[in-house]
mmCIF file of C-alpha atoms and ligand atoms in Angstrom:
data_model
loop_
_atom_site.group_PDB
_atom_site.id
_atom_site.type_symbol
_atom_site.label_atom_id
_atom_site.label_comp_id
_atom_site.label_asym_id
_atom_site.label_seq_id
_atom_site.Cartn_x
_atom_site.Cartn_y
_atom_site.Cartn_z
ATOM 1 C CA MET A 88 136.666 109.130 119.951
ATOM 2 C CA ILE A 89 134.152 109.847 117.170
ATOM 3 C CA LYS A 90 131.716 112.635 118.018
ATOM 4 C CA ILE A 91 128.175 112.051 116.799
ATOM 5 C CA ALA A 92 125.209 114.351 116.285
ATOM 6 C CA VAL A 93 121.734 112.920 115.739
ATOM 7 C CA LEU A 94 119.152 114.895 113.758
ATOM 8 C CA VAL A 95 115.514 114.194 114.613
ATOM 9 C CA SER A 96 111.996 115.458 114.023
ATOM 10 C CA GLY A 97 109.778 113.048 115.944
ATOM 11 C CA SER A 98 109.558 110.212 118.418
ATOM 12 C CA GLY A 99 113.225 109.317 118.322
ATOM 13 C CA SER A 100 112.993 105.593 118.910
ATOM 14 C CA ASN A 101 116.093 105.190 116.729
ATOM 15 C CA LEU A 102 117.858 107.844 118.812
ATOM 16 C CA GLN A 103 116.934 105.788 121.887
ATOM 17 C CA ALA A 104 118.398 102.645 120.309
ATOM 18 C CA LEU A 105 121.620 104.558 119.577
ATOM 19 C CA ILE A 106 121.787 105.863 123.157
ATOM 20 C CA ASP A 107 121.113 102.403 124.604
ATOM 21 C CA ALA A 108 123.802 100.822 122.413
ATOM 22 C CA ASN A 109 126.615 102.519 124.367
ATOM 23 C CA LEU A 110 128.547 103.189 121.184
ATOM 24 C CA SER A 111 132.299 103.562 121.279
ATOM 25 C CA GLY A 112 131.676 107.029 119.811
ATOM 26 C CA GLN A 113 129.977 109.753 121.826
ATOM 27 C CA ILE A 114 126.620 111.345 120.998
ATOM 28 C CA VAL A 115 127.517 114.968 121.689
ATOM 29 C CA GLY A 116 124.294 116.597 120.547
ATOM 30 C CA VAL A 117 120.788 116.193 119.153
ATOM 31 C CA ILE A 118 119.242 118.700 116.756
ATOM 32 C CA SER A 119 115.496 118.867 116.191
ATOM 33 C CA ASN A 120 113.634 121.069 113.733
ATOM 34 C CA LYS A 121 110.513 120.566 115.888
ATOM 35 C CA PRO A 122 110.415 121.999 119.415
ATOM 36 C CA ASP A 123 107.891 119.380 120.580
ATOM 37 C CA ALA A 124 109.716 116.303 119.250
ATOM 38 C CA PHE A 125 109.689 113.576 121.909
ATOM 39 C CA ALA A 126 113.247 112.759 120.831
ATOM 40 C CA LEU A 127 114.384 115.923 122.669
ATOM 41 C CA GLN A 128 113.104 114.499 125.959
ATOM 42 C CA ARG A 129 114.996 111.284 125.312
ATOM 43 C CA ALA A 130 118.194 113.282 124.728
ATOM 44 C CA GLU A 131 117.722 115.394 127.855
ATOM 45 C CA LYS A 132 117.098 112.277 129.941
ATOM 46 C CA ALA A 133 120.416 110.908 128.653
ATOM 47 C CA LYS A 134 122.122 114.240 129.457
ATOM 48 C CA ILE A 135 122.912 114.934 125.803
ATOM 49 C CA ALA A 136 123.024 118.543 124.581
ATOM 50 C CA THR A 137 120.075 119.573 122.420
ATOM 51 C CA ALA A 138 119.444 122.326 119.904
ATOM 52 C CA VAL A 139 116.065 123.257 118.449
ATOM 53 C CA ILE A 140 116.490 124.842 115.039
ATOM 54 C CA GLU A 141 113.057 125.503 113.583
ATOM 55 C CA HIS A 142 113.062 125.499 109.797
ATOM 56 C CA LYS A 143 110.021 127.790 109.774
ATOM 57 C CA GLN A 144 112.080 130.604 111.249
ATOM 58 C CA TYR A 145 114.444 130.773 108.276
ATOM 59 C CA PRO A 146 113.759 132.309 104.875
ATOM 60 C CA SER A 147 115.213 129.425 102.884
ATOM 61 C CA ARG A 148 116.348 125.821 103.135
ATOM 62 C CA GLU A 149 119.960 127.006 102.750
ATOM 63 C CA ALA A 150 119.658 129.507 105.624
ATOM 64 C CA PHE A 151 118.229 126.780 107.897
ATOM 65 C CA ASP A 152 120.952 124.334 106.865
ATOM 66 C CA ASP A 153 123.669 126.944 107.492
ATOM 67 C CA VAL A 154 122.559 127.261 111.112
ATOM 68 C CA MET A 155 122.575 123.480 111.543
ATOM 69 C CA HIS A 156 125.987 123.287 109.909
ATOM 70 C CA GLN A 157 127.376 125.855 112.344
ATOM 71 C CA GLN A 158 125.913 123.960 115.309
ATOM 72 C CA LEU A 159 127.583 120.757 114.090
ATOM 73 C CA LEU A 160 130.897 122.587 113.782
ATOM 74 C CA ASP A 161 130.465 124.056 117.269
ATOM 75 C CA TRP A 162 130.030 120.523 118.613
ATOM 76 C CA ASP A 163 133.054 119.372 116.553
ATOM 77 C CA VAL A 164 131.013 116.559 115.030
ATOM 78 C CA ASP A 165 132.578 113.719 112.992
ATOM 79 C CA LEU A 166 129.420 111.764 112.151
ATOM 80 C CA VAL A 167 125.867 112.983 111.515
ATOM 81 C CA ILE A 168 123.081 110.442 111.989
ATOM 82 C CA LEU A 169 119.659 111.256 110.558
ATOM 83 C CA ALA A 170 117.042 109.506 112.676
ATOM 84 C CA GLY A 171 113.571 110.390 111.498
ATOM 85 C CA PHE A 172 114.683 113.854 110.394
ATOM 86 C CA MET A 173 111.899 115.001 108.091
ATOM 87 C CA ARG A 174 113.582 117.781 106.128
ATOM 88 C CA ILE A 175 115.250 117.519 102.755
ATOM 89 C CA LEU A 176 118.797 118.855 103.055
ATOM 90 C CA SER A 177 120.333 121.336 100.617
ATOM 91 C CA ALA A 178 123.025 120.176 98.196
ATOM 92 C CA LYS A 179 125.567 122.421 99.916
ATOM 93 C CA PHE A 180 124.908 120.882 103.346
ATOM 94 C CA VAL A 181 125.010 117.343 101.957
ATOM 95 C CA LYS A 182 128.301 118.086 100.191
ATOM 96 C CA ALA A 183 129.818 119.483 103.390
ATOM 97 C CA TRP A 184 128.987 116.242 105.260
ATOM 98 C CA GLU A 185 129.548 113.773 102.430
ATOM 99 C CA GLY A 186 130.908 110.495 103.757
ATOM 100 C CA LYS A 187 130.093 111.625 107.292
ATOM 101 C CA MET A 188 126.311 111.465 107.274
ATOM 102 C CA ILE A 189 124.036 108.413 107.327
ATOM 103 C CA ASN A 190 120.293 107.856 107.168
ATOM 104 C CA ILE A 191 117.902 104.982 107.749
ATOM 105 C CA HIS A 192 115.087 104.450 105.304
ATOM 106 C CA PRO A 193 112.149 102.062 105.791
ATOM 107 C CA SER A 194 112.511 100.008 102.616
ATOM 108 C CA LEU A 195 114.973 97.739 100.883
ATOM 109 C CA LEU A 196 116.644 100.409 98.768
ATOM 110 C CA PRO A 197 116.885 100.982 95.867
ATOM 111 C CA ASN A 198 113.207 99.925 96.035
ATOM 112 C CA TYR A 199 110.665 102.397 97.380
ATOM 113 C CA LYS A 200 112.546 105.634 97.806
ATOM 114 C CA GLY A 201 110.437 108.385 99.338
ATOM 115 C CA MET A 202 107.301 108.128 101.461
ATOM 116 C CA HIS A 203 104.594 105.534 102.306
ATOM 117 C CA THR A 204 106.933 102.614 101.747
ATOM 118 C CA HIS A 205 104.930 100.039 103.718
ATOM 119 C CA GLN A 206 101.699 100.575 101.792
ATOM 120 C CA ARG A 207 103.564 100.560 98.496
ATOM 121 C CA VAL A 208 105.174 97.213 99.384
ATOM 122 C CA LEU A 209 101.714 95.786 100.156
ATOM 123 C CA ASN A 210 100.230 97.220 96.959
ATOM 124 C CA THR A 211 102.929 95.536 94.897
ATOM 125 C CA GLY A 212 102.627 92.251 96.792
ATOM 126 C CA ASP A 213 106.327 91.965 97.613
ATOM 127 C CA VAL A 214 107.475 88.984 99.657
ATOM 128 C CA PHE A 215 110.325 90.835 101.375
ATOM 129 C CA HIS A 216 110.522 94.257 103.014
ATOM 130 C CA GLY A 217 112.791 95.970 105.499
ATOM 131 C CA CYS A 218 115.050 98.942 106.062
ATOM 132 C CA THR A 219 118.342 100.287 104.771
ATOM 133 C CA VAL A 220 121.129 102.324 106.359
ATOM 134 C CA HIS A 221 122.921 104.393 103.727
ATOM 135 C CA TYR A 222 125.273 107.287 103.290
ATOM 136 C CA VAL A 223 123.478 110.510 102.418
ATOM 137 C CA THR A 224 124.118 111.999 98.993
ATOM 138 C CA ALA A 225 122.418 114.795 97.094
ATOM 139 C CA GLU A 226 119.964 112.396 95.458
ATOM 140 C CA LEU A 227 117.245 111.352 97.926
ATOM 141 C CA ASP A 228 117.653 107.831 99.404
ATOM 142 C CA ALA A 229 120.330 106.985 96.814
ATOM 143 C CA GLY A 230 123.673 106.963 98.680
ATOM 144 C CA GLN A 231 125.637 103.747 99.146
ATOM 145 C CA ALA A 232 123.757 101.201 101.238
ATOM 146 C CA LEU A 233 125.686 99.882 104.249
ATOM 147 C CA ALA A 234 123.254 97.477 105.890
ATOM 148 C CA GLN A 235 119.754 96.138 105.403
ATOM 149 C CA GLY A 236 117.303 94.500 107.757
ATOM 150 C CA VAL A 237 115.076 92.088 105.857
ATOM 151 C CA LEU A 238 111.740 90.598 106.907
ATOM 152 C CA LYS A 239 109.096 88.512 105.197
ATOM 153 C CA VAL A 240 105.731 90.115 104.546
ATOM 154 C CA ASN A 241 102.927 87.849 105.722
ATOM 155 C CA VAL A 242 99.342 87.671 104.545
ATOM 156 C CA HIS A 243 97.971 89.374 107.657
ATOM 157 C CA ASP A 244 100.274 92.394 107.430
ATOM 158 C CA HIS A 245 98.926 95.919 107.001
ATOM 159 C CA ALA A 246 100.890 99.151 106.744
ATOM 160 C CA GLU A 247 100.992 99.689 110.527
ATOM 161 C CA SER A 248 102.080 96.148 111.364
ATOM 162 C CA LEU A 249 104.814 96.370 108.760
ATOM 163 C CA ALA A 250 105.929 99.751 110.120
ATOM 164 C CA ASP A 251 106.168 98.251 113.626
ATOM 165 C CA ARG A 252 108.127 95.218 112.454
ATOM 166 C CA VAL A 253 110.492 97.330 110.340
ATOM 167 C CA HIS A 254 111.091 99.619 113.329
ATOM 168 C CA VAL A 255 112.309 96.660 115.388
ATOM 169 C CA LEU A 256 114.853 95.899 112.661
ATOM 170 C CA GLU A 257 115.895 99.563 112.463
ATOM 171 C CA HIS A 258 116.779 99.500 116.144
ATOM 172 C CA VAL A 259 119.154 96.605 115.478
ATOM 173 C CA ILE A 260 120.885 97.688 112.294
ATOM 174 C CA TYR A 261 121.271 101.425 112.952
ATOM 175 C CA PRO A 262 123.317 101.097 116.165
ATOM 176 C CA GLN A 263 125.323 98.309 114.533
ATOM 177 C CA VAL A 264 126.285 100.467 111.536
ATOM 178 C CA ALA A 265 127.012 103.436 113.801
ATOM 179 C CA GLU A 266 129.336 101.259 115.863
ATOM 180 C CA TRP A 267 131.055 99.945 112.735
ATOM 181 C CA ILE A 268 131.764 103.523 111.691
ATOM 182 C CA CYS A 269 132.941 104.454 115.193
ATOM 183 C CA ASN A 270 135.360 101.534 115.408
ATOM 184 C CA GLY A 271 136.613 101.720 111.805
ATOM 185 C CA THR A 272 134.971 98.523 110.537
ATOM 186 C CA ILE A 273 133.280 100.738 107.933
ATOM 187 C CA GLN A 274 135.434 103.474 106.403
ATOM 188 C CA HIS A 275 134.526 106.072 103.808
ATOM 189 C CA THR A 276 137.643 106.648 101.685
ATOM 190 C CA VAL A 277 138.409 108.429 98.416
ATOM 191 C CA ASP A 278 138.488 104.976 96.804
ATOM 192 C CA GLY A 279 135.037 104.051 98.086
ATOM 193 C CA VAL A 280 133.524 102.456 101.156
ATOM 194 C CA LEU A 281 135.561 99.795 102.943
ATOM 195 C CA TYR A 282 134.077 97.108 105.182
ATOM 196 C CA ARG A 283 136.676 95.193 107.192
ATOM 197 C CA ASN A 284 139.359 96.810 104.995
ATOM 198 C CA GLN A 285 137.854 95.443 101.767
ATOM 199 C CA PRO A 286 135.718 97.319 99.225
ATOM 200 C CA MET A 287 132.086 96.971 100.293
ATOM 201 C CA GLN A 288 130.316 95.152 97.462
ATOM 202 C CA ALA A 289 126.838 94.994 98.943
ATOM 203 C CA PRO A 290 125.077 96.041 102.142
ATOM 204 C CA VAL A 291 125.418 93.708 105.124
ATOM 205 C CA GLN A 292 122.114 91.873 105.505
ATOM 206 C CA PHE A 293 120.299 91.079 108.736
ATOM 207 C CA CYS A 294 117.376 88.727 108.172
ATOM 208 C CA LYS A 295 114.361 88.263 110.445
ATOM 209 C CA PHE A 296 112.253 85.313 109.243
HETATM 210 C C1 LIG B 388 111.866 105.541 110.928
HETATM 211 O O1 LIG B 388 110.861 104.722 110.453
HETATM 212 C C2 LIG B 388 112.907 105.779 109.873
HETATM 213 O O2 LIG B 388 112.995 104.728 108.963
HETATM 214 C C3 LIG B 388 112.413 106.996 109.176
HETATM 215 O O3 LIG B 388 111.805 107.765 110.180
HETATM 216 C C4 LIG B 388 111.361 106.929 111.247
HETATM 217 C C5 LIG B 388 111.908 107.471 112.526
HETATM 218 O O4 LIG B 388 111.363 106.884 113.656
HETATM 219 N N1 LIG B 388 113.507 107.627 108.496
HETATM 220 P P1 LIG B 388 111.876 107.320 115.113
HETATM 221 O O5 LIG B 388 111.636 108.820 115.262
HETATM 222 O O6 LIG B 388 113.321 106.984 115.209
HETATM 223 O O7 LIG B 388 111.032 106.525 116.069
#
């Protein structure tokens, strides 16, 4: 059975969706860089081990990442899921977990990497918006996309309403991708990413409109 660690910094609604999904893998631990993250309470309620590793207590990004890396090894983790984890990871850490670490980003990548995605979508006047689950690589928000949740922006939307609607989609697509990795539907191989044993050409799309 695949052993999963979830890295969080905040509310952890995506962690909750992963817990509630009863994945065929097991969430063996949750790491937070913030001691007051509500996600920690969610983990404790679900009887999942937690570790608080505060980035502020380490002299460098690499030193902080080394401690996280060791914790993941101690838990014998196969898959790392970033769920609202608000730290940029060092190249060394990303390399160590390449093909074993996924993230969810609130935009239709490759559009709107980085922050404030909802407002930027509104500023541009895009018709579609959503979220993307992708493998994590050294370049921010640039790893291979595995799934996207797509919604239609409507005239009454503002940044908060879009954030809320995107969150609902996140809670659908993130557990689905996690399950696909757990059960082998998605495989990261030396020849690329396979989906149902075929090379994955494009992210699987989930539409909500
Ligand atoms: C989500 O919007 C996700 O896209 C981003 O961080 C947020 C995490 O929310 N990476 P939560 O902590 O899971 O509620």
